[in-house]
Structures are given as structure tokens and as C-alpha cells.
Amino acid sequence: MPLKRRASGLVCLFFLAWVILIVFRLFWLQVVRHGEFVERAQRQQQRTFEVAPRRGVLYDRNLRELAMTVQVDSISPCLPRLTISRRPPHALAAIVHTDPNDTQNTDEQIAARLAAGRNFAWSRGA
């Protein structure tokens, strides 16, 4: 009988030491290193980055492209400060008329957009 009592006492002592070790480790992680883990969680969970959406190409029923996204540079002159003469349309056309097949940015078309009397006019370069 004393051997059983001694063995059960050792088992109880082992489990008590195990519980004390677990409680100490939990205290260490949740109280002592709390700030470090909160900062780490914020870095992992609260990341902000911008995703540039790309539109897909639209096709007709014969799989010909109807519309697509085209990356172009745009300029907008400040029209109230720009005097309408031959020089500004020519200067703008020299900047945006880089493609020989471009039929939208000739001197005459840019002069017509500037003379339309609005406060805003688009000129797109290819």
C-alpha cells in the first residue's frame, strides 16, 4: 500500500508541476508579451494596399473586340488663362499628336475644342 500511495503522489506531483508550467507560460505570453503580440497582429491583419481594377475586354457575338481599356496620358489646359490664338493649339497638338494615325488631335480639332467656350477640354495622347 505505501508503494501505491508513493506512486500516486509522484503522479500528482508531476501533473501539478505540469499545470504550473502551463499557467506560467500562459501568463508569460498573455501578460508579459501582450504588447508585442498586439502589434504583430495589427501588422498582419490591418494592411492597406490599393488594387488597380482592370476592366475586361468586351466582345460581340462574333468575338470581335467592342471595347477595351487603353492606357493613355491626358492633359487639360486651364482654358480661362489660355488665349485662343494659333500658338496654343499648335503647341498642344505637338505634345499629344504623337501617333501618325491619330485623327482626334489635329491642330484644327484642338483649336475647336478650346474655342467651344467651356472651362474644360480633353486632349488625349496615345
PDB file of C-alpha atoms in Angstrom:
ATOM      1  CA  MET A   1       0.000   0.000   0.000  1.00  0.00           C
ATOM      2  CA  PRO A   2       2.729   2.603   0.733  1.00  0.00           C
ATOM      3  CA  LEU A   3       4.188   1.977  -2.752  1.00  0.00           C
ATOM      4  CA  LYS A   4       0.858   2.793  -4.403  1.00  0.00           C
ATOM      5  CA  ARG A   5       0.498   5.888  -2.282  1.00  0.00           C
ATOM      6  CA  ARG A   6       4.010   6.989  -3.165  1.00  0.00           C
ATOM      7  CA  ALA A   7       3.462   6.348  -6.904  1.00  0.00           C
ATOM      8  CA  SER A   8       0.170   8.227  -6.922  1.00  0.00           C
ATOM      9  CA  GLY A   9       1.855  11.085  -5.038  1.00  0.00           C
ATOM     10  CA  LEU A  10       4.589  11.259  -7.701  1.00  0.00           C
ATOM     11  CA  VAL A  11       1.990  11.262 -10.485  1.00  0.00           C
ATOM     12  CA  CYS A  12       0.064  14.034  -8.752  1.00  0.00           C
ATOM     13  CA  LEU A  13       3.278  15.988  -8.233  1.00  0.00           C
ATOM     14  CA  PHE A  14       4.149  15.556 -11.918  1.00  0.00           C
ATOM     15  CA  PHE A  15       0.723  16.832 -13.044  1.00  0.00           C
ATOM     16  CA  LEU A  16       0.891  19.714 -10.577  1.00  0.00           C
ATOM     17  CA  ALA A  17       4.285  20.740 -11.971  1.00  0.00           C
ATOM     18  CA  TRP A  18       2.866  20.410 -15.497  1.00  0.00           C
ATOM     19  CA  VAL A  19      -0.109  22.673 -14.657  1.00  0.00           C
ATOM     20  CA  ILE A  20       2.185  25.242 -13.006  1.00  0.00           C
ATOM     21  CA  LEU A  21       4.393  25.239 -16.106  1.00  0.00           C
ATOM     22  CA  ILE A  22       1.387  25.768 -18.403  1.00  0.00           C
ATOM     23  CA  VAL A  23      -0.011  28.569 -16.211  1.00  0.00           C
ATOM     24  CA  PHE A  24       3.404  30.279 -16.139  1.00  0.00           C
ATOM     25  CA  ARG A  25       3.702  30.018 -19.952  1.00  0.00           C
ATOM     26  CA  LEU A  26       0.185  31.425 -20.441  1.00  0.00           C
ATOM     27  CA  PHE A  27       0.961  34.291 -18.059  1.00  0.00           C
ATOM     28  CA  TRP A  28       4.209  34.989 -19.919  1.00  0.00           C
ATOM     29  CA  LEU A  29       2.527  35.065 -23.342  1.00  0.00           C
ATOM     30  CA  GLN A  30      -0.687  36.888 -22.416  1.00  0.00           C
ATOM     31  CA  VAL A  31       0.564  39.421 -19.879  1.00  0.00           C
ATOM     32  CA  VAL A  32       4.300  39.985 -20.274  1.00  0.00           C
ATOM     33  CA  ARG A  33       4.471  39.826 -24.105  1.00  0.00           C
ATOM     34  CA  HIS A  34       0.939  41.178 -24.720  1.00  0.00           C
ATOM     35  CA  GLY A  35       2.045  44.403 -26.439  1.00  0.00           C
ATOM     36  CA  GLU A  36       4.358  42.580 -28.836  1.00  0.00           C
ATOM     37  CA  PHE A  37       1.581  40.228 -29.966  1.00  0.00           C
ATOM     38  CA  VAL A  38      -0.953  43.045 -30.367  1.00  0.00           C
ATOM     39  CA  GLU A  39       1.495  44.942 -32.591  1.00  0.00           C
ATOM     40  CA  ARG A  40       2.238  41.805 -34.593  1.00  0.00           C
ATOM     41  CA  ALA A  41      -1.468  41.100 -35.101  1.00  0.00           C
ATOM     42  CA  GLN A  42      -2.099  44.650 -36.304  1.00  0.00           C
ATOM     43  CA  ARG A  43       0.729  44.386 -38.831  1.00  0.00           C
ATOM     44  CA  GLN A  44      -0.647  41.100 -40.139  1.00  0.00           C
ATOM     45  CA  GLN A  45      -4.349  41.967 -40.202  1.00  0.00           C
ATOM     46  CA  GLN A  46      -4.548  45.657 -40.974  1.00  0.00           C
ATOM     47  CA  ARG A  47      -2.531  46.025 -44.132  1.00  0.00           C
ATOM     48  CA  THR A  48      -3.794  48.533 -46.703  1.00  0.00           C
ATOM     49  CA  PHE A  49      -2.868  48.481 -50.335  1.00  0.00           C
ATOM     50  CA  GLU A  50      -4.542  49.749 -53.448  1.00  0.00           C
ATOM     51  CA  VAL A  51      -5.656  47.354 -56.131  1.00  0.00           C
ATOM     52  CA  ALA A  52      -5.996  48.872 -59.563  1.00  0.00           C
ATOM     53  CA  PRO A  53      -9.022  47.245 -61.194  1.00  0.00           C
ATOM     54  CA  ARG A  54      -8.704  46.351 -64.827  1.00  0.00           C
ATOM     55  CA  ARG A  55     -11.749  46.242 -67.000  1.00  0.00           C
ATOM     56  CA  GLY A  56     -12.072  43.274 -69.242  1.00  0.00           C
ATOM     57  CA  VAL A  57     -12.409  43.437 -72.993  1.00  0.00           C
ATOM     58  CA  LEU A  58     -16.000  43.452 -74.256  1.00  0.00           C
ATOM     59  CA  TYR A  59     -16.726  41.239 -77.265  1.00  0.00           C
ATOM     60  CA  ASP A  60     -19.651  40.997 -79.637  1.00  0.00           C
ATOM     61  CA  ARG A  61     -21.234  37.673 -80.540  1.00  0.00           C
ATOM     62  CA  ASN A  62     -18.608  37.072 -83.241  1.00  0.00           C
ATOM     63  CA  LEU A  63     -15.793  37.608 -80.697  1.00  0.00           C
ATOM     64  CA  ARG A  64     -14.700  40.923 -82.168  1.00  0.00           C
ATOM     65  CA  GLU A  65     -13.499  43.470 -79.620  1.00  0.00           C
ATOM     66  CA  LEU A  66     -16.090  46.162 -78.929  1.00  0.00           C
ATOM     67  CA  ALA A  67     -14.451  47.968 -76.021  1.00  0.00           C
ATOM     68  CA  MET A  68     -11.163  47.645 -74.190  1.00  0.00           C
ATOM     69  CA  THR A  69      -9.103  49.546 -71.667  1.00  0.00           C
ATOM     70  CA  VAL A  70      -6.369  51.644 -73.238  1.00  0.00           C
ATOM     71  CA  GLN A  71      -3.724  53.387 -71.143  1.00  0.00           C
ATOM     72  CA  VAL A  72      -3.218  56.949 -72.377  1.00  0.00           C
ATOM     73  CA  ASP A  73      -1.846  60.166 -70.951  1.00  0.00           C
ATOM     74  CA  SER A  74      -4.301  63.055 -70.702  1.00  0.00           C
ATOM     75  CA  ILE A  75      -3.820  66.789 -70.455  1.00  0.00           C
ATOM     76  CA  SER A  76      -6.262  69.537 -69.686  1.00  0.00           C
ATOM     77  CA  PRO A  77      -5.249  73.140 -70.310  1.00  0.00           C
ATOM     78  CA  CYS A  78      -6.527  75.828 -67.974  1.00  0.00           C
ATOM     79  CA  LEU A  79      -8.785  77.449 -70.563  1.00  0.00           C
ATOM     80  CA  PRO A  80      -9.525  80.780 -68.848  1.00  0.00           C
ATOM     81  CA  ARG A  81      -5.764  81.517 -68.724  1.00  0.00           C
ATOM     82  CA  LEU A  82      -5.098  80.360 -72.264  1.00  0.00           C
ATOM     83  CA  THR A  83      -5.507  82.914 -75.030  1.00  0.00           C
ATOM     84  CA  ILE A  84      -7.007  81.391 -78.132  1.00  0.00           C
ATOM     85  CA  SER A  85      -4.648  82.012 -80.966  1.00  0.00           C
ATOM     86  CA  ARG A  86      -2.762  79.854 -83.421  1.00  0.00           C
ATOM     87  CA  ARG A  87       0.102  79.149 -80.981  1.00  0.00           C
ATOM     88  CA  PRO A  88      -1.634  77.259 -78.066  1.00  0.00           C
ATOM     89  CA  PRO A  89      -3.486  74.740 -80.282  1.00  0.00           C
ATOM     90  CA  HIS A  90      -0.297  74.137 -82.241  1.00  0.00           C
ATOM     91  CA  ALA A  91       1.724  73.663 -79.018  1.00  0.00           C
ATOM     92  CA  LEU A  92      -0.858  71.240 -77.615  1.00  0.00           C
ATOM     93  CA  ALA A  93      -1.043  69.315 -80.894  1.00  0.00           C
ATOM     94  CA  ALA A  94       2.739  68.927 -80.875  1.00  0.00           C
ATOM     95  CA  ILE A  95       2.502  67.352 -77.407  1.00  0.00           C
ATOM     96  CA  VAL A  96      -0.452  64.991 -77.890  1.00  0.00           C
ATOM     97  CA  HIS A  97      -0.311  64.247 -81.618  1.00  0.00           C
ATOM     98  CA  THR A  98       2.399  61.596 -81.480  1.00  0.00           C
ATOM     99  CA  ASP A  99       0.684  58.869 -83.492  1.00  0.00           C
ATOM    100  CA  PRO A 100       0.539  59.477 -87.268  1.00  0.00           C
ATOM    101  CA  ASN A 101      -2.788  57.587 -87.417  1.00  0.00           C
ATOM    102  CA  ASP A 102      -4.342  59.831 -84.732  1.00  0.00           C
ATOM    103  CA  THR A 103      -7.330  61.693 -86.169  1.00  0.00           C
ATOM    104  CA  GLN A 104      -8.523  63.221 -82.881  1.00  0.00           C
ATOM    105  CA  ASN A 105      -5.713  65.636 -82.019  1.00  0.00           C
ATOM    106  CA  THR A 106      -5.008  67.740 -85.072  1.00  0.00           C
ATOM    107  CA  ASP A 107      -4.381  71.488 -84.755  1.00  0.00           C
ATOM    108  CA  GLU A 108      -7.876  72.280 -86.031  1.00  0.00           C
ATOM    109  CA  GLN A 109      -9.643  69.865 -83.685  1.00  0.00           C
ATOM    110  CA  ILE A 110      -7.747  71.135 -80.650  1.00  0.00           C
ATOM    111  CA  ALA A 111      -8.479  74.749 -81.655  1.00  0.00           C
ATOM    112  CA  ALA A 112     -12.173  73.849 -81.990  1.00  0.00           C
ATOM    113  CA  ARG A 113     -12.214  72.272 -78.508  1.00  0.00           C
ATOM    114  CA  LEU A 114     -10.523  75.321 -77.000  1.00  0.00           C
ATOM    115  CA  ALA A 115     -12.892  77.713 -78.785  1.00  0.00           C
ATOM    116  CA  ALA A 116     -16.014  75.839 -77.626  1.00  0.00           C
ATOM    117  CA  GLY A 117     -16.293  78.219 -74.657  1.00  0.00           C
ATOM    118  CA  ARG A 118     -16.226  75.579 -71.914  1.00  0.00           C
ATOM    119  CA  ASN A 119     -13.896  75.670 -68.932  1.00  0.00           C
ATOM    120  CA  PHE A 120     -12.584  72.169 -69.613  1.00  0.00           C
ATOM    121  CA  ALA A 121     -11.412  70.297 -72.732  1.00  0.00           C
ATOM    122  CA  TRP A 122      -9.818  66.878 -73.096  1.00  0.00           C
ATOM    123  CA  SER A 123      -6.785  66.218 -75.234  1.00  0.00           C
ATOM    124  CA  ARG A 124      -5.572  62.656 -75.184  1.00  0.00           C
ATOM    125  CA  GLY A 125      -2.164  61.471 -76.214  1.00  0.00           C
ATOM    126  CA  ALA A 126      -1.526  57.918 -77.334  1.00  0.00           C
TER     127      ALA A 126
END
